[in-house]
Every structure is written in C-alpha cells, then in structure tokens.
PDB file of C-alpha atoms in Angstrom:
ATOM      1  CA  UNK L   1     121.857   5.385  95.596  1.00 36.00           C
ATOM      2  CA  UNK L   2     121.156   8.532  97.407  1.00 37.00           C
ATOM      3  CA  UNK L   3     117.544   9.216  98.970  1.00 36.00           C
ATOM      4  CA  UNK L   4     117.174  12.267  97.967  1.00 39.00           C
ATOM      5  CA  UNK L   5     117.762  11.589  94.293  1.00 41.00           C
ATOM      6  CA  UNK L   6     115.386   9.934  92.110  1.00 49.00           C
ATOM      7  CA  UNK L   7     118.277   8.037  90.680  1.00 42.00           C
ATOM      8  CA  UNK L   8     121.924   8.596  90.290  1.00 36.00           C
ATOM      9  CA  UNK L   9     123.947   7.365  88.056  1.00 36.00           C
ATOM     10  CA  UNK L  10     124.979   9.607  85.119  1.00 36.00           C
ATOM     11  CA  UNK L  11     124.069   7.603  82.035  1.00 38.00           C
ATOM     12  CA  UNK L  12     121.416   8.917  79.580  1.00 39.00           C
ATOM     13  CA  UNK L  13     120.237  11.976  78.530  1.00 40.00           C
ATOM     14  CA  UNK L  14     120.295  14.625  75.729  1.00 50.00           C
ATOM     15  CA  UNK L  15     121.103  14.929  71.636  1.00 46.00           C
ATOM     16  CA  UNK L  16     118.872  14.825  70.836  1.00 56.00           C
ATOM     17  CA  UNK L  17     117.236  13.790  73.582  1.00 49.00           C
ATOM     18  CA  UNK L  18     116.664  10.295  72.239  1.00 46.00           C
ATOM     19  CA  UNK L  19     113.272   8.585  72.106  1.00 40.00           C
ATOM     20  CA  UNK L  20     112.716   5.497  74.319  1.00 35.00           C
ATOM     21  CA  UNK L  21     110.386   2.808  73.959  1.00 29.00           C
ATOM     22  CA  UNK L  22     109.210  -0.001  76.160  1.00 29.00           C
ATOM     23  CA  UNK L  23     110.415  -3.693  76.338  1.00 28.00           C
ATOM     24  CA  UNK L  24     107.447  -5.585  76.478  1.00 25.00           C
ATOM     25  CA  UNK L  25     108.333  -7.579  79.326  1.00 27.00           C
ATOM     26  CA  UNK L  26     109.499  -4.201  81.098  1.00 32.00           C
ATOM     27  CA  UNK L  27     107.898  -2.111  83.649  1.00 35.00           C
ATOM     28  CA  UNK L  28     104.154  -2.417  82.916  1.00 35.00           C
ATOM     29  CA  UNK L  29     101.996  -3.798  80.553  1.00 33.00           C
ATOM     30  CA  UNK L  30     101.246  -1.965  77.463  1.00 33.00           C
ATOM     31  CA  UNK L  31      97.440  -2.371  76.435  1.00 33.00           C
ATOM     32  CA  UNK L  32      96.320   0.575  74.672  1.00 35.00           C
ATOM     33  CA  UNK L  33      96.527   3.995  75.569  1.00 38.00           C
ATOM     34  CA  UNK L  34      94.838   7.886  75.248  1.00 39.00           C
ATOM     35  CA  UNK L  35      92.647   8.833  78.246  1.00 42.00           C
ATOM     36  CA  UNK L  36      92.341   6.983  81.820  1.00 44.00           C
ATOM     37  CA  UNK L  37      93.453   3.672  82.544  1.00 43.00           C
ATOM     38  CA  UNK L  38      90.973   0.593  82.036  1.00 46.00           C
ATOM     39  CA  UNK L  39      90.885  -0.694  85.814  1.00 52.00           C
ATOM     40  CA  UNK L  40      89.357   1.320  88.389  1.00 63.00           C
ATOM     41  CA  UNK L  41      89.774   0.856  92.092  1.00 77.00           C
ATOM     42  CA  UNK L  42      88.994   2.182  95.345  1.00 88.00           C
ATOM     43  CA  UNK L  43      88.616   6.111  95.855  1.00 93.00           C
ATOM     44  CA  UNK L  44      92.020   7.761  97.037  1.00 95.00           C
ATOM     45  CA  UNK L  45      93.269  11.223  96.933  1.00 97.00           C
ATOM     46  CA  UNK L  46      96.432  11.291  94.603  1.00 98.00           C
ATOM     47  CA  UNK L  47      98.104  13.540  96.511  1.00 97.00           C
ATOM     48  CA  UNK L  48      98.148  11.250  99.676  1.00 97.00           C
ATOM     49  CA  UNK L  49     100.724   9.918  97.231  1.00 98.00           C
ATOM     50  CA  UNK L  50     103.620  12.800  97.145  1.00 98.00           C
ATOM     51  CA  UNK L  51     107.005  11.525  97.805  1.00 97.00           C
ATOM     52  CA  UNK L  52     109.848   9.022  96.448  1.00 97.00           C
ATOM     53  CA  UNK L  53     109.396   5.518  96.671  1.00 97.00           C
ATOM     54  CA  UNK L  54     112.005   2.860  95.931  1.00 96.00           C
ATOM     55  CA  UNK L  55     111.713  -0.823  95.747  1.00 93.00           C
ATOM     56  CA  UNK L  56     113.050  -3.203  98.368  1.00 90.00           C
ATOM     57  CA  UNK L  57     117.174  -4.330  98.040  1.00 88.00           C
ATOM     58  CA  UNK L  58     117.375  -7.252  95.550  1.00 86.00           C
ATOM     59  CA  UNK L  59     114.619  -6.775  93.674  1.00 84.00           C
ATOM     60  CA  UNK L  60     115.243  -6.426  89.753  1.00 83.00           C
ATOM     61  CA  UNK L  61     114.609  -4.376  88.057  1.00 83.00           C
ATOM     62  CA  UNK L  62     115.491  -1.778  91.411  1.00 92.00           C
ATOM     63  CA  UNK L  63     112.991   1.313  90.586  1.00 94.00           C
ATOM     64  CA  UNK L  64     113.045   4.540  92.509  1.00 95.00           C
ATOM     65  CA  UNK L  65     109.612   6.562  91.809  1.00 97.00           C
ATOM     66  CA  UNK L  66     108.747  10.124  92.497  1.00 98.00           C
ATOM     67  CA  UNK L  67     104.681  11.177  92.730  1.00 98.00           C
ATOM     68  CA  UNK L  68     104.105  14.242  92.823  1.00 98.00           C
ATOM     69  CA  UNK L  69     100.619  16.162  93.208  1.00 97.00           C
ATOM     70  CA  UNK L  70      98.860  18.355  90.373  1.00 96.00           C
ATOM     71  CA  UNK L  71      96.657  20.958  90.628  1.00 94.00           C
ATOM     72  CA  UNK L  72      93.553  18.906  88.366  1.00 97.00           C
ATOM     73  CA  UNK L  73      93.493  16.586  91.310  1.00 97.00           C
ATOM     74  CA  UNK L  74      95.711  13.979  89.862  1.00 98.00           C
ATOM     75  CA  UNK L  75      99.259  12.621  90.053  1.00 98.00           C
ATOM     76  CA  UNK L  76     102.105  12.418  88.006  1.00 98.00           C
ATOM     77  CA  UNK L  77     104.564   9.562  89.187  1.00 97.00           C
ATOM     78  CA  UNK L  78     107.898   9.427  87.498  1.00 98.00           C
ATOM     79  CA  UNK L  79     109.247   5.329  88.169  1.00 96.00           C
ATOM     80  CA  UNK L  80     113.039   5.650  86.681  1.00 95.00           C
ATOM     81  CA  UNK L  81     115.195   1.831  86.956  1.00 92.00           C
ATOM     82  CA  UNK L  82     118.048   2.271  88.787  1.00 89.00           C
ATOM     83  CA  UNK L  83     120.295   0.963  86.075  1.00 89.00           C
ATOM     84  CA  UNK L  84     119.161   4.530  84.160  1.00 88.00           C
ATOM     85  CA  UNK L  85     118.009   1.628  81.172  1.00 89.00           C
ATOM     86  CA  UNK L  86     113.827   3.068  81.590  1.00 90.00           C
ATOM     87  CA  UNK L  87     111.531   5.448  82.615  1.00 94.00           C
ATOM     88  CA  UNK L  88     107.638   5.154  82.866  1.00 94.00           C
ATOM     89  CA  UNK L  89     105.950   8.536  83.553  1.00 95.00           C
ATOM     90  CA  UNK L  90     102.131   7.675  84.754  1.00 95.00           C
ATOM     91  CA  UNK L  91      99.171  10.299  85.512  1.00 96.00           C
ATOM     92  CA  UNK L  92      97.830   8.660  88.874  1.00 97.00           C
ATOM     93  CA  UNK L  93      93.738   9.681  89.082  1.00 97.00           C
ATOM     94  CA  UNK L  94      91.179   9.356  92.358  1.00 97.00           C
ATOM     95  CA  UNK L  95      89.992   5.779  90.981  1.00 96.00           C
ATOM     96  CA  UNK L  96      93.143   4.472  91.839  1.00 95.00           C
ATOM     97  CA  UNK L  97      93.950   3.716  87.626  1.00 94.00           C
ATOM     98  CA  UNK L  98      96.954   4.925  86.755  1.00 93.00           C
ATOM     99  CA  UNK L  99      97.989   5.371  82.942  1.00 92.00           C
ATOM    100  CA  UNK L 100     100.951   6.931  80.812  1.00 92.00           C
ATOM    101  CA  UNK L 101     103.699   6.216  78.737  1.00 93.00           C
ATOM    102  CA  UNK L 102     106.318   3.817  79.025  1.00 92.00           C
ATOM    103  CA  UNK L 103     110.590   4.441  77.215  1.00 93.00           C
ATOM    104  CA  UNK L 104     113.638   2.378  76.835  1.00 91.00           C
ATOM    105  CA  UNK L 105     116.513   5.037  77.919  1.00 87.00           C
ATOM    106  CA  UNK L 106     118.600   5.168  74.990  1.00 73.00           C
ATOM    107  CA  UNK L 107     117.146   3.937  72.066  1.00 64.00           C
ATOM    108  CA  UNK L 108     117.264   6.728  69.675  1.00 61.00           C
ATOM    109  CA  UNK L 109     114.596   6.138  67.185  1.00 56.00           C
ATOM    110  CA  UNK L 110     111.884   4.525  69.257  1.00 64.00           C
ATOM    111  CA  UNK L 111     108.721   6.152  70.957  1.00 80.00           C
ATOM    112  CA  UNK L 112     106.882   5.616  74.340  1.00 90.00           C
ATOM    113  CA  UNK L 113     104.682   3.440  74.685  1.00 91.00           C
ATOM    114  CA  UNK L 114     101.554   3.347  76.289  1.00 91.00           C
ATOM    115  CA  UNK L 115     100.683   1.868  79.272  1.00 90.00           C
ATOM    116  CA  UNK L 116      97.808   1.213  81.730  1.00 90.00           C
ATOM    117  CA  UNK L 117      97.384   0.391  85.061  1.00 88.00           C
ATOM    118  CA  UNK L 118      96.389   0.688  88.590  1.00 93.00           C
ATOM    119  CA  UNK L 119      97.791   2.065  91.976  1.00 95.00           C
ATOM    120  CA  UNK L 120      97.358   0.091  95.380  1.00 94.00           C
ATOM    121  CA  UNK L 121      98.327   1.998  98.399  1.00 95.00           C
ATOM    122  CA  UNK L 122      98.774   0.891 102.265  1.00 96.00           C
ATOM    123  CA  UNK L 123      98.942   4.822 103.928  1.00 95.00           C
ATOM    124  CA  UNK L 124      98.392   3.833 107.060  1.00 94.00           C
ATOM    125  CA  UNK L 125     101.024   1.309 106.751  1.00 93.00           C
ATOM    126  CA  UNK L 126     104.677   2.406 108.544  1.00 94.00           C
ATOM    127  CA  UNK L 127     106.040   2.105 106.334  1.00 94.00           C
ATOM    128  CA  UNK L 128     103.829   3.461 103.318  1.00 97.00           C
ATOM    129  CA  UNK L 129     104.083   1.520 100.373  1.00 97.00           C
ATOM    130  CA  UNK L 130     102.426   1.402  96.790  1.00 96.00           C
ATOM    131  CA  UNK L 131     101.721  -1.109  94.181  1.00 94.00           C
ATOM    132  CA  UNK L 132     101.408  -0.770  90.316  1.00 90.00           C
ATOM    133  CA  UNK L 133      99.674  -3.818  88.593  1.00 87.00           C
ATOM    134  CA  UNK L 134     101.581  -5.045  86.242  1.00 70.00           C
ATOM    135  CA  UNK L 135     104.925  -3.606  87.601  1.00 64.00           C
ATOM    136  CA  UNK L 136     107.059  -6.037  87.920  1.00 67.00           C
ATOM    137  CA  UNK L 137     109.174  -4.475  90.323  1.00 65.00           C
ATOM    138  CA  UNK L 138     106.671  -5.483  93.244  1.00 79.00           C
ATOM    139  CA  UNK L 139     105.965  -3.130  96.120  1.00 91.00           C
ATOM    140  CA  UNK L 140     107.460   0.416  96.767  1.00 95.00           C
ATOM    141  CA  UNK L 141     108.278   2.076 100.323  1.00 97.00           C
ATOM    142  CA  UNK L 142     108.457   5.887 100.455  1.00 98.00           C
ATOM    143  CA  UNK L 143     111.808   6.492 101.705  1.00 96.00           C
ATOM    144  CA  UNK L 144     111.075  10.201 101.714  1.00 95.00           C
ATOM    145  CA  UNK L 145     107.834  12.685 101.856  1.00 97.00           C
ATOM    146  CA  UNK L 146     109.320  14.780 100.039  1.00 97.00           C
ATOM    147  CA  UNK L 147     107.686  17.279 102.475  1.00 96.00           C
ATOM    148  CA  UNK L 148     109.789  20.307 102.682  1.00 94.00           C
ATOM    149  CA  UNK L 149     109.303  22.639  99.758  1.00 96.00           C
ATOM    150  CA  UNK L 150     112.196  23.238  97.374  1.00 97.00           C
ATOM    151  CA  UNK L 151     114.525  26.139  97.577  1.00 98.00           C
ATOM    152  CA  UNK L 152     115.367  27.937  94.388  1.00 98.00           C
ATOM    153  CA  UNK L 153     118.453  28.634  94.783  1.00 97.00           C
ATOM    154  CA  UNK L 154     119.664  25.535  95.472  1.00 98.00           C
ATOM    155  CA  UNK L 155     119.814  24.786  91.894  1.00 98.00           C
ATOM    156  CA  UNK L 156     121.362  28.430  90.601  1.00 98.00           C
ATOM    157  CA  UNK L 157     124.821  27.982  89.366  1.00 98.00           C
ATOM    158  CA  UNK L 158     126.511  25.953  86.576  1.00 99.00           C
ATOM    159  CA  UNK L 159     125.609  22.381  85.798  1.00 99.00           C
ATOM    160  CA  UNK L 160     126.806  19.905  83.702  1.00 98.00           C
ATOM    161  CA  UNK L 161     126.140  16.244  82.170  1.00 96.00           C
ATOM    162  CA  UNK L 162     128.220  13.540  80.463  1.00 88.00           C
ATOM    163  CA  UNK L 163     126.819  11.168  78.067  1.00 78.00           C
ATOM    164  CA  UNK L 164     127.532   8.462  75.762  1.00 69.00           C
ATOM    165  CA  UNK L 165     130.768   6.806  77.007  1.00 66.00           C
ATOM    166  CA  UNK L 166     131.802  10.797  77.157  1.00 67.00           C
ATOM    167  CA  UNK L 167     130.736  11.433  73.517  1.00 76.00           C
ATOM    168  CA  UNK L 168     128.650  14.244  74.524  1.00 86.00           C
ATOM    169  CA  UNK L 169     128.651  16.929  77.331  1.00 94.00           C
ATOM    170  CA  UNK L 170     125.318  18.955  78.024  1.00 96.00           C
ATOM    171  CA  UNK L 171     125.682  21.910  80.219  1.00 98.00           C
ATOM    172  CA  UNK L 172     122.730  23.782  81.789  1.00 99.00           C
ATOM    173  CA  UNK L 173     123.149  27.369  83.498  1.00 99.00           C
ATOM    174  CA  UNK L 174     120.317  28.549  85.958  1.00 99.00           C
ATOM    175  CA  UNK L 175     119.677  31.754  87.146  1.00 98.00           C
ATOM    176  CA  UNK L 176     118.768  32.452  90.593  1.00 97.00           C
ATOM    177  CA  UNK L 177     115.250  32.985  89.017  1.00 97.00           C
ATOM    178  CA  UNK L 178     115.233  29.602  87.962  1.00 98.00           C
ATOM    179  CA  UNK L 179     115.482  30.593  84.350  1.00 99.00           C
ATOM    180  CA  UNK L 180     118.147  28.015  82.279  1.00 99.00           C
ATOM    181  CA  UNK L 181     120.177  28.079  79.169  1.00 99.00           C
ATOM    182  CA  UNK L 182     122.744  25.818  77.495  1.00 98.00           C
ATOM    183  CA  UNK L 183     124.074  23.888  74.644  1.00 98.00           C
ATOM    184  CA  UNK L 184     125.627  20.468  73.952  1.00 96.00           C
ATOM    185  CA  UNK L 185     128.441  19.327  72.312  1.00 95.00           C
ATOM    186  CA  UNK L 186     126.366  17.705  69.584  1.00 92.00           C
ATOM    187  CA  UNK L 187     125.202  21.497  68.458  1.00 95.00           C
ATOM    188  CA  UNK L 188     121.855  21.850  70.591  1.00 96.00           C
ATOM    189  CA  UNK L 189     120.683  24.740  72.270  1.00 98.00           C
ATOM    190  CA  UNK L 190     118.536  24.562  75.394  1.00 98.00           C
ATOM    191  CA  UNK L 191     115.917  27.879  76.980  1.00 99.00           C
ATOM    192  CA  UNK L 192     113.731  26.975  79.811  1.00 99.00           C
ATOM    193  CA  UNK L 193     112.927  27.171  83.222  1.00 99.00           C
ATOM    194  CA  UNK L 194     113.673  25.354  86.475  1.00 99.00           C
ATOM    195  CA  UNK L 195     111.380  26.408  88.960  1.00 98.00           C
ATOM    196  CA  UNK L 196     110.679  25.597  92.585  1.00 98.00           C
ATOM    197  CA  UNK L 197     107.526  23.656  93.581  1.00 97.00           C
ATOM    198  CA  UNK L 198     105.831  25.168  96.656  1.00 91.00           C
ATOM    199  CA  UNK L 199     105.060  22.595  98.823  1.00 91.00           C
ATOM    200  CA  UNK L 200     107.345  19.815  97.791  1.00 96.00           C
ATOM    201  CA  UNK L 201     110.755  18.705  97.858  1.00 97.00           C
ATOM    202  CA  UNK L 202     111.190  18.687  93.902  1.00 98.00           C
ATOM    203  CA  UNK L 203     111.859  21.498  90.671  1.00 99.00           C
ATOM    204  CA  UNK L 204     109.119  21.736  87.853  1.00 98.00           C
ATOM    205  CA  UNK L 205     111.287  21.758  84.957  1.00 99.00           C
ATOM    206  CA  UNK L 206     110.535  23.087  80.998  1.00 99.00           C
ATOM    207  CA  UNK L 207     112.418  23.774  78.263  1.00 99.00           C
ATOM    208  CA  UNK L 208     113.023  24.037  74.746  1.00 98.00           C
ATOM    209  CA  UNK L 209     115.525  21.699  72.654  1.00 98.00           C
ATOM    210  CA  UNK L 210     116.889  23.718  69.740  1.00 98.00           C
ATOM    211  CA  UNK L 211     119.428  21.493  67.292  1.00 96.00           C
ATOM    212  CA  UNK L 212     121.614  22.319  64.520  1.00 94.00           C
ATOM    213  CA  UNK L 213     119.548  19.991  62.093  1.00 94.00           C
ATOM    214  CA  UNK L 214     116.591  22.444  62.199  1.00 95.00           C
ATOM    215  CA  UNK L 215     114.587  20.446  64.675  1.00 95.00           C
ATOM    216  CA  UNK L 216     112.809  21.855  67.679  1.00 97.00           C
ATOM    217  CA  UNK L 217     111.886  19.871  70.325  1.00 96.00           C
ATOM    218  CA  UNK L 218     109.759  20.815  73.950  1.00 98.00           C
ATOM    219  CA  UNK L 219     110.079  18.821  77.081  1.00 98.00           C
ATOM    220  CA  UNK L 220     108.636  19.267  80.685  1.00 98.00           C
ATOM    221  CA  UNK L 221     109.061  16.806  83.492  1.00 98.00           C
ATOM    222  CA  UNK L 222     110.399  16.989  87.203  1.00 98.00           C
ATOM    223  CA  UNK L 223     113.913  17.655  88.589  1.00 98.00           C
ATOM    224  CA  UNK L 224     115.136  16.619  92.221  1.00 97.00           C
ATOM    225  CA  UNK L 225     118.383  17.250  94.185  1.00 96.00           C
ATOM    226  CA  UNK L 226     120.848  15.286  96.124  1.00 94.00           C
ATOM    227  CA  UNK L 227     121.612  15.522  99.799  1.00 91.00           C
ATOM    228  CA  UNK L 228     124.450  17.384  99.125  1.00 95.00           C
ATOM    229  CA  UNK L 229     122.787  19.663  96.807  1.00 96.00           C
ATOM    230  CA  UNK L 230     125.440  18.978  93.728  1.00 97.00           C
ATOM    231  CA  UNK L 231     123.613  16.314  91.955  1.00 98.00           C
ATOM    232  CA  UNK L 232     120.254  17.294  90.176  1.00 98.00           C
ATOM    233  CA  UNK L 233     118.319  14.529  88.223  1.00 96.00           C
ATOM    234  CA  UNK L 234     116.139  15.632  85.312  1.00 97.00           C
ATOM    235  CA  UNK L 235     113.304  13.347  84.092  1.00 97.00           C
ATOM    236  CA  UNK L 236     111.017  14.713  81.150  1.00 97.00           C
ATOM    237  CA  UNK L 237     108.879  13.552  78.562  1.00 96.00           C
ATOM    238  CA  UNK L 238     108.596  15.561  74.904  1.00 96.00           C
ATOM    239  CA  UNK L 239     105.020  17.447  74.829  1.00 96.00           C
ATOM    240  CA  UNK L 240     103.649  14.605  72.231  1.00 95.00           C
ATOM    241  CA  UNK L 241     105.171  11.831  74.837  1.00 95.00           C
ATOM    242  CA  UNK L 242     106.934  10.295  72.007  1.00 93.00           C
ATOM    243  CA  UNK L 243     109.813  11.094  73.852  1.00 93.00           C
ATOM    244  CA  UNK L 244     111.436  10.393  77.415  1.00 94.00           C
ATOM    245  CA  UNK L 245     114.492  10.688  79.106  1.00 92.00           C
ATOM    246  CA  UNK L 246     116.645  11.006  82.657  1.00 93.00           C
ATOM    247  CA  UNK L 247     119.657  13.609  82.767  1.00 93.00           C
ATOM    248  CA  UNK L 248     122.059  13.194  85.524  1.00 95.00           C
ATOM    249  CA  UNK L 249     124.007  16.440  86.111  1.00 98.00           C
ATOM    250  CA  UNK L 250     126.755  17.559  88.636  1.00 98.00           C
ATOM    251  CA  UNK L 251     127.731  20.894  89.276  1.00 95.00           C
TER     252      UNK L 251
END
C-alpha cells in the first residue's frame, strides 16, 4: 500500500454504486444509531485529528483511515479495510464519541449500518496514534498529516475504474475547475465536483449518479491521491447513508 492513498487496490465501486452493510463481527459494534454516540470521553479538538492513519503490519483486518476536519467543529473519519471488503465513515465530535455508519463493499442490496463509538488519542505520542472502541483493528499510527493542502490540478485529466472481475468500467473526466462528468458501462451517468480542500492533503468530492433504470442517486465523501499523482481513491456515502462505497481509479 501506498501512504499517500487511503487504500489501493482497485476492487469496488460503482453501478449502481452498490449498498454495503456491516458484518456484525466487523469493524465496530452496531448499537443503535441517529445523533451522537452513547459514550463520552475526555474533551479533544477533532481537528487535532487530520491525517491518515493505518494499523500496524499483521494486524487483520489491516485498516487505513483518513480524518479529516469540518467546519461545525467535528470530524469525519473515513476507516476503509485494506482488502477494499468495508468501509465505516464516522462523524468524530469534542467528547471524544464517535458515531456513523458502517457497509460491506459489495453487497448490492444491503444498507449501512449504524454504529457507535468512541475515539482515544495519544497526540503527544511520536508516533500519534488513535483508538476506536470496539474496532477491532486495535490502534492506528498516522503515517501522514496530511498537512499540505491539495492542488487542483492534480486531479484534472481523464480517469478511469475497473470493476467486477472487469464487468464494468467507470470513467470520470475533471476539469481543471474541479468540475467531473462520466458514465459507466452499465448505462450510468455521473455530474459533480471534485474540489480541493484548503488546508489539507485530500479532494471534497460530490456528485450525482444518474442510471438508465430511472434512478437517481447523490453521494459526497472524500477523495485522496497517490504519490505519484495517478491513483485517486474515492470514498462516499449516498446522502440518506444507506449507501457506501470506495472507487479506485487510475488515470
């Protein structure tokens, strides 16, 4: 794995974008859902957390995370298994609970569920790691700050993902104003935006799913870009969170 992806391994992704679920012995533990998490812990300011974290070699399930800050005073952290086989997408608050929605990559008629939890933090640890209870993927290290703001440009051009055992290609084109279009094989349509975030290493990304069965879907979520700037990973969650998914696309 590259440090300066969130994951990569081209595996899952769109057409639809399929629904994901969790395993109930996956990532966190599911007990209820809606507004904050139930556990409450000491004061810390979420964006102290910014930057990708991964999990320590031989640890399984091996989970790369990205947090990054938003402007309510919260944090959304992205956790994606290496393997591409789940996604948890958590909004991180100053009480140190953490709570979101859980989804089993792949699974085409399931829907996230929720999940609830709590962040532990060592900052002033060199290393800095985090914690999730219930995460069964023990601590993370930030491998990266994520520190230097994004360059739009870096994603213009032409961009392309292959799903499905090759059953399905998804292409994306961005404009140097970060504006996208494309289509899929499977007779979806994509508008949207990819836009650089000012003060961090990572692409706010939004768009609209258009398919030839009528359906209309929206999804927002965070993109990030490989050292050598040809590798852009796309995790997003539908705006209902029934829905979840990673992208992996090359140019």
């Amino acid at each position: 794995m590259t440090t300066n992806m969130l994951m990569a391994a081209p595996r899952y992704a769109l057409r639809k974008l399929p629904a994901a679920a969790l395993v109930l012995s996956g990532l966190l533990v599911a007990c209820g859902g809606g507004g904050g998490g139930d556990a409450s812990g000491p004061t810390i300011d979420p964006a102290q957390l910014k930057g990708r974290w991964v999990t320590a070699a031989g640890v399984a399930p091996a989970t790369t995370a990205v947090v990054v800050p938003e402007a309510n005073g919260t944090a959304s952290a992205w956790l994606l298994a290496q393997d591409a086989s789940r996604l948890v997408k958590l909004v991180v608050r100053s009480d140190s609970s953490a709570n979101g929605k859980s989804y089993a990559l792949g699974q085409a008629n399931a829907t996230g569920q929720a999940v609830t939890g709590q962040v532990n933090a060592a900052l002033a640890a060199s290393p800095k790691t985090i914690a999730f209870t219930g995460l069964n993927t023990g601590t993370l290290t930030q491998s990266d700050a994520l520190a230097t703001p994004a360059v739009q440009t870096e994603v213009q051009g032409n961009w392309s993902a292959t799903l499905g055992g090759n059953a399905q290609t998804v292409q994306w084109s961005l404009a140097a104003t970060g504006s996208m279009t494309g289509s899929s094989t499977t007779g979806c349509s994509y508008t949207g935006n990819v836009a650089a975030m000012a003060s961090t290493a990572a692409y706010s990304v939004s768009f609209n799913e258009s398919c030839a069965d009528g359906s209309k879907t929206a999804f927002s979520g965070v993109g990030t870009l490989n050292v050598a700037k040809n590798g852009l990973t796309v995790v997003v969650t539908s705006a209902d969170e029934t829905r979840g998914t990673a992208v992996f696309f090359a140019k």
